[in-house]
Short mmCIF file of C-alpha atoms in Angstrom, two decimals:
data_model
loop_
_atom_site.label_atom_id
_atom_site.label_comp_id
_atom_site.label_asym_id
_atom_site.label_seq_id
_atom_site.Cartn_x
_atom_site.Cartn_y
_atom_site.Cartn_z
CA MET A 3 -35.19 2.90 56.33
CA SER A 4 -32.83 5.09 54.40
CA LEU A 5 -32.74 5.35 50.74
CA ILE A 6 -29.05 5.54 50.54
CA PRO A 7 -27.23 2.24 51.58
CA PRO A 8 -24.52 2.27 54.16
CA ILE A 9 -21.12 4.04 53.24
CA GLU A 10 -19.31 0.62 53.51
CA THR A 11 -21.58 -0.72 50.74
CA LEU A 12 -21.11 2.44 48.79
CA GLU A 13 -17.29 2.11 49.12
CA GLU A 14 -17.43 -1.42 47.99
CA ARG A 15 -19.85 -0.39 44.97
CA TYR A 16 -17.69 2.39 43.74
CA LYS A 17 -14.22 1.15 44.59
CA ASP A 18 -13.07 0.99 40.81
CA ILE A 19 -14.10 4.51 40.05
CA MET A 20 -12.93 5.96 43.32
CA GLU A 21 -9.51 4.18 43.17
CA ASN A 22 -8.77 4.14 39.45
CA GLU A 23 -5.13 5.21 38.56
CA SER A 24 -6.26 7.39 35.53
CA VAL A 25 -8.72 9.22 37.81
CA LYS A 26 -5.94 9.86 40.29
CA SER A 27 -3.44 11.17 37.65
CA LEU A 28 -6.20 13.54 36.19
CA SER A 29 -6.70 15.01 39.87
CA SER A 30 -3.00 15.89 40.08
CA TRP A 31 -3.15 17.31 36.44
CA ILE A 32 -5.92 19.76 37.73
CA GLU A 33 -3.33 21.50 40.04
CA THR A 34 -2.27 24.24 37.91
CA ASN A 35 0.80 26.38 38.36
CA SER A 36 0.12 29.70 40.33
CA ASP A 37 1.37 33.25 39.56
CA ASP A 38 3.33 35.48 41.90
CA GLU A 39 1.33 37.32 44.33
CA PHE A 40 -0.51 40.27 42.92
CA ASN A 41 1.05 43.81 43.67
CA GLU A 42 -1.58 46.50 43.47
CA GLU A 43 1.05 49.17 43.47
CA GLU A 44 2.94 47.91 40.52
CA TYR A 45 -0.40 47.59 38.49
CA LEU A 46 -1.57 51.10 39.22
CA SER A 47 1.95 52.57 38.32
CA LYS A 48 1.98 50.69 35.10
CA GLY A 49 -1.60 51.81 34.27
CA LEU A 50 -0.93 55.37 34.79
CA ASN A 51 2.13 55.36 32.78
CA SER A 52 0.44 53.85 29.55
CA ILE A 53 -3.08 55.81 29.69
CA ASP A 54 -2.03 58.80 27.18
CA LYS A 55 -0.61 56.19 24.45
CA PHE A 56 -3.72 54.05 25.03
CA LYS A 57 -6.07 57.04 24.61
CA GLN A 58 -4.19 57.95 21.38
CA LYS A 59 -4.66 54.32 20.31
CA MET A 60 -8.21 54.32 20.91
CA ASP A 61 -8.80 57.63 19.08
CA GLU A 62 -7.56 55.84 16.02
CA VAL A 63 -9.69 52.81 16.68
CA LEU A 64 -12.80 54.67 17.16
CA SER A 65 -12.26 56.55 13.82
CA ILE A 66 -12.38 53.27 11.99
CA ILE A 67 -15.53 52.05 13.76
CA MET B 9 -20.90 43.09 55.74
CA SER B 10 -21.11 43.13 52.07
CA PRO B 11 -24.33 42.95 49.68
CA PHE B 12 -22.02 41.28 46.93
CA ILE B 13 -19.85 38.85 48.45
CA PRO B 14 -20.20 36.04 50.76
CA GLU B 15 -18.57 36.71 54.24
CA ASP B 16 -16.25 34.01 54.28
CA ILE B 17 -15.06 34.60 50.82
CA LEU B 18 -14.59 38.22 51.68
CA LYS B 19 -12.28 37.27 54.58
CA ARG B 20 -10.23 35.16 52.41
CA VAL B 21 -9.67 38.21 49.79
CA SER B 22 -9.52 40.89 52.57
CA ARG B 23 -11.22 44.01 52.74
CA GLU B 24 -7.84 45.80 52.29
CA LYS B 25 -7.45 44.15 48.73
CA ILE B 26 -10.76 45.17 47.59
CA ILE B 27 -10.51 48.75 48.69
CA GLN B 28 -7.08 49.12 47.10
CA ARG B 29 -8.41 47.47 43.66
CA ILE B 30 -11.37 50.10 43.93
CA TYR B 31 -8.92 52.97 44.31
CA SER B 32 -6.65 51.65 41.36
CA LEU B 33 -9.69 51.43 38.98
CA GLU B 34 -10.89 54.80 40.24
CA LYS B 35 -7.77 56.60 39.77
CA ILE B 36 -7.18 54.96 36.14
CA PHE B 37 -10.89 56.03 35.31
CA ILE B 38 -10.10 59.73 36.27
CA GLU B 39 -6.98 59.79 34.31
CA MET B 40 -8.87 58.57 31.39
CA SER B 41 -11.99 60.68 31.96
CA ASN B 42 -11.29 63.33 29.37
CA PHE B 43 -11.87 60.58 26.99
CA TRP B 44 -15.73 60.22 28.03
CA GLU B 45 -16.71 63.89 28.79
CA GLY B 46 -19.87 63.62 30.70
CA THR B 47 -19.56 60.16 32.28
CA PHE B 48 -19.02 59.18 35.86
CA LEU B 49 -17.71 56.02 37.65
CA ASP B 50 -20.69 54.67 39.76
CA GLY B 51 -19.00 53.75 43.15
CA TYR B 52 -21.49 51.20 44.05
CA ILE B 53 -21.37 49.32 40.70
CA LEU B 54 -17.44 49.50 40.69
CA ARG B 55 -17.61 48.22 44.41
CA HIS B 56 -19.89 45.40 42.98
CA CYS B 57 -17.41 44.79 40.18
CA VAL B 58 -14.51 44.49 42.30
CA GLU B 59 -16.08 42.35 44.83
CA SER B 60 -17.56 40.04 42.14
CA TYR B 61 -14.25 39.75 40.49
CA PHE B 62 -12.46 38.65 43.66
CA CYS B 63 -15.33 36.19 44.60
CA ASP B 64 -15.16 34.75 41.03
CA LEU B 65 -11.61 34.37 41.09
CA GLU B 66 -11.72 32.72 44.45
CA ARG B 67 -14.08 30.11 43.32
CA VAL B 68 -11.82 29.40 40.21
CA LYS B 69 -8.67 29.10 42.51
CA GLN B 70 -10.30 26.92 45.05
CA PHE B 71 -11.67 24.52 42.21
CA HIS B 72 -8.21 24.23 40.47
CA ASN B 73 -6.02 24.57 43.82
CA ILE B 74 -4.46 27.70 42.68
CA LYS B 75 -2.58 29.82 45.16
CA PHE B 76 -2.27 33.20 43.43
CA ALA B 77 -4.35 33.41 40.03
CA ASP B 78 -2.17 34.02 37.03
CA SER B 79 -2.40 37.53 35.13
CA HIS B 80 -4.47 36.09 32.26
CA LYS B 81 -7.07 35.04 34.64
CA ARG B 82 -6.97 38.25 36.44
CA ALA B 83 -7.40 40.15 33.07
CA GLY B 84 -9.99 37.79 31.78
CA PHE B 85 -12.41 38.02 35.13
CA MET B 86 -11.58 41.77 35.21
CA LEU B 87 -13.21 42.15 31.62
CA LYS B 88 -16.10 40.02 32.61
CA TRP B 89 -17.10 41.95 35.41
CA ILE B 90 -16.58 45.43 34.02
CA ILE B 91 -18.60 44.45 30.69
CA LYS B 92 -21.16 42.84 32.70
CA LEU B 93 -22.11 45.49 35.57
CA ARG B 94 -20.89 48.50 33.37
CA PRO B 95 -19.59 50.87 36.35
CA ILE B 96 -19.11 53.78 33.77
CA GLN B 97 -22.41 55.62 33.65
CA THR B 98 -23.59 58.76 31.82
CA SER B 99 -26.15 61.60 32.40
CA PRO B 100 -29.27 61.39 30.07
CA LYS B 101 -28.44 65.16 29.08
CA ILE B 102 -25.12 63.94 27.56
CA ARG B 103 -25.31 63.48 23.77
CA PRO B 104 -23.39 60.14 23.41
CA THR B 105 -20.32 59.69 21.17
CA LYS B 106 -18.63 56.48 20.01
CA ALA B 107 -16.60 56.64 23.01
CA ILE B 108 -19.18 57.28 25.43
CA LEU B 109 -21.22 54.31 24.09
CA LEU B 110 -18.13 52.08 24.27
CA ALA B 111 -16.65 53.53 27.49
CA ASN B 112 -17.16 50.34 29.63
CA GLU B 113 -15.62 48.25 26.85
CA ILE B 114 -12.60 50.50 26.27
CA TYR B 115 -12.07 50.81 30.00
CA SER B 116 -12.37 47.17 30.58
CA ILE B 117 -9.53 46.57 27.85
CA PHE B 118 -7.42 48.94 29.35
CA VAL B 119 -7.46 47.63 33.03
CA ALA B 120 -7.35 43.94 31.72
CA LEU B 121 -4.52 44.37 29.54
CA ASN B 122 -2.63 46.20 32.18
CA HIS B 123 -2.38 42.77 34.08
CA LEU B 124 -0.34 41.22 31.12
CA SER B 125 3.21 41.48 30.02
CA ILE B 126 2.64 43.58 26.98
CA ASP B 127 3.14 46.79 25.03
CA LYS B 128 -0.64 48.01 24.72
CA ASP B 129 0.75 49.75 21.66
CA GLN B 130 1.63 46.73 20.00
CA ILE B 131 -1.81 45.62 19.33
CA SER B 132 -3.26 46.55 15.94
CA ASN B 133 -6.11 48.80 15.39
CA GLY B 134 -8.04 46.25 13.68
CA TYR B 135 -7.66 43.75 16.88
CA TYR B 136 -8.90 46.37 19.11
CA LYS B 137 -11.93 47.13 16.91
CA ASN B 138 -12.71 43.38 16.83
CA LEU B 139 -11.95 42.94 20.70
CA LEU B 140 -14.50 46.06 21.18
CA TYR B 141 -17.21 44.32 18.96
CA THR B 142 -16.72 41.02 20.67
CA LEU B 143 -17.09 42.61 24.04
CA HIS B 144 -20.01 44.89 23.24
CA ASN B 145 -22.12 42.15 21.31
CA ARG B 146 -21.02 38.65 22.57
CA ASN B 147 -21.43 36.84 25.87
CA LEU B 148 -18.21 35.39 26.97
CA ASP B 149 -17.29 33.69 30.50
CA GLY B 150 -14.12 34.70 32.41
CA GLU B 151 -12.49 31.43 31.63
CA ILE B 152 -12.92 31.98 27.79
CA LEU B 153 -11.79 35.78 28.15
CA SER B 154 -8.72 34.47 30.32
CA SER B 155 -7.58 32.16 27.49
CA LEU B 156 -8.05 35.02 24.91
CA MET B 157 -5.79 37.13 27.02
CA TYR B 158 -3.25 34.18 27.16
CA LEU B 159 -3.18 33.94 23.60
CA LEU B 160 -3.21 37.74 23.00
CA GLU B 161 -0.02 37.96 25.25
CA LYS B 162 1.74 35.07 23.32
CA SER B 163 1.05 36.62 20.02
CA VAL B 164 2.16 40.20 20.90
CA ASN B 165 5.36 38.88 22.43
CA GLN B 166 5.76 36.56 19.21
CA LYS B 167 5.94 33.37 21.64
CA VAL B 168 4.45 30.09 20.66
CA PRO B 169 1.36 29.38 22.84
#
């Protein structure tokens, strides 16, 4: 004999928590917005164009550590 | 076959994306490498970073039903894996400078901030110092780092979060 009751029994037992309206609204809340698809080319180009300034900045930062 | 990422996640991410990201990160390291004379970027650790980053992002995207991860998550999870796995390595013969000792932190900040819509120069030296300290000494997960990146972007652009 199984330790776990039949699914029909469980459905009945947990009807409230499975069908609750507040739970439903939370589940739609969890669907967050997504961004645009990532573009590797743009990412690399932006990085390469800002490296020199960043290195200067880090020189200044390391001088105060 | 990857030693770092389950096969089904690898298929969802695509081998092409992984290789392209490895290339971008390597290229950025090469351009910055005179900053860390005597260091090298370990290819295997870098691959581990990139695959773990994509794997971790896929997990978050699946849980939150997100199609494309936003820039803050990409930045936060990039920080997490570079700091955790430390792909910039040094030879025992090299006498380390502050820049070398903090090479992975500096590199991770650059590649993470590069995901955000900010001018990296607009961040104060004091905040950079703080961020380096935090990354070097504290243990923060990808989600918290993503939130930090979100707030930083808003703050630099003088927007209400």
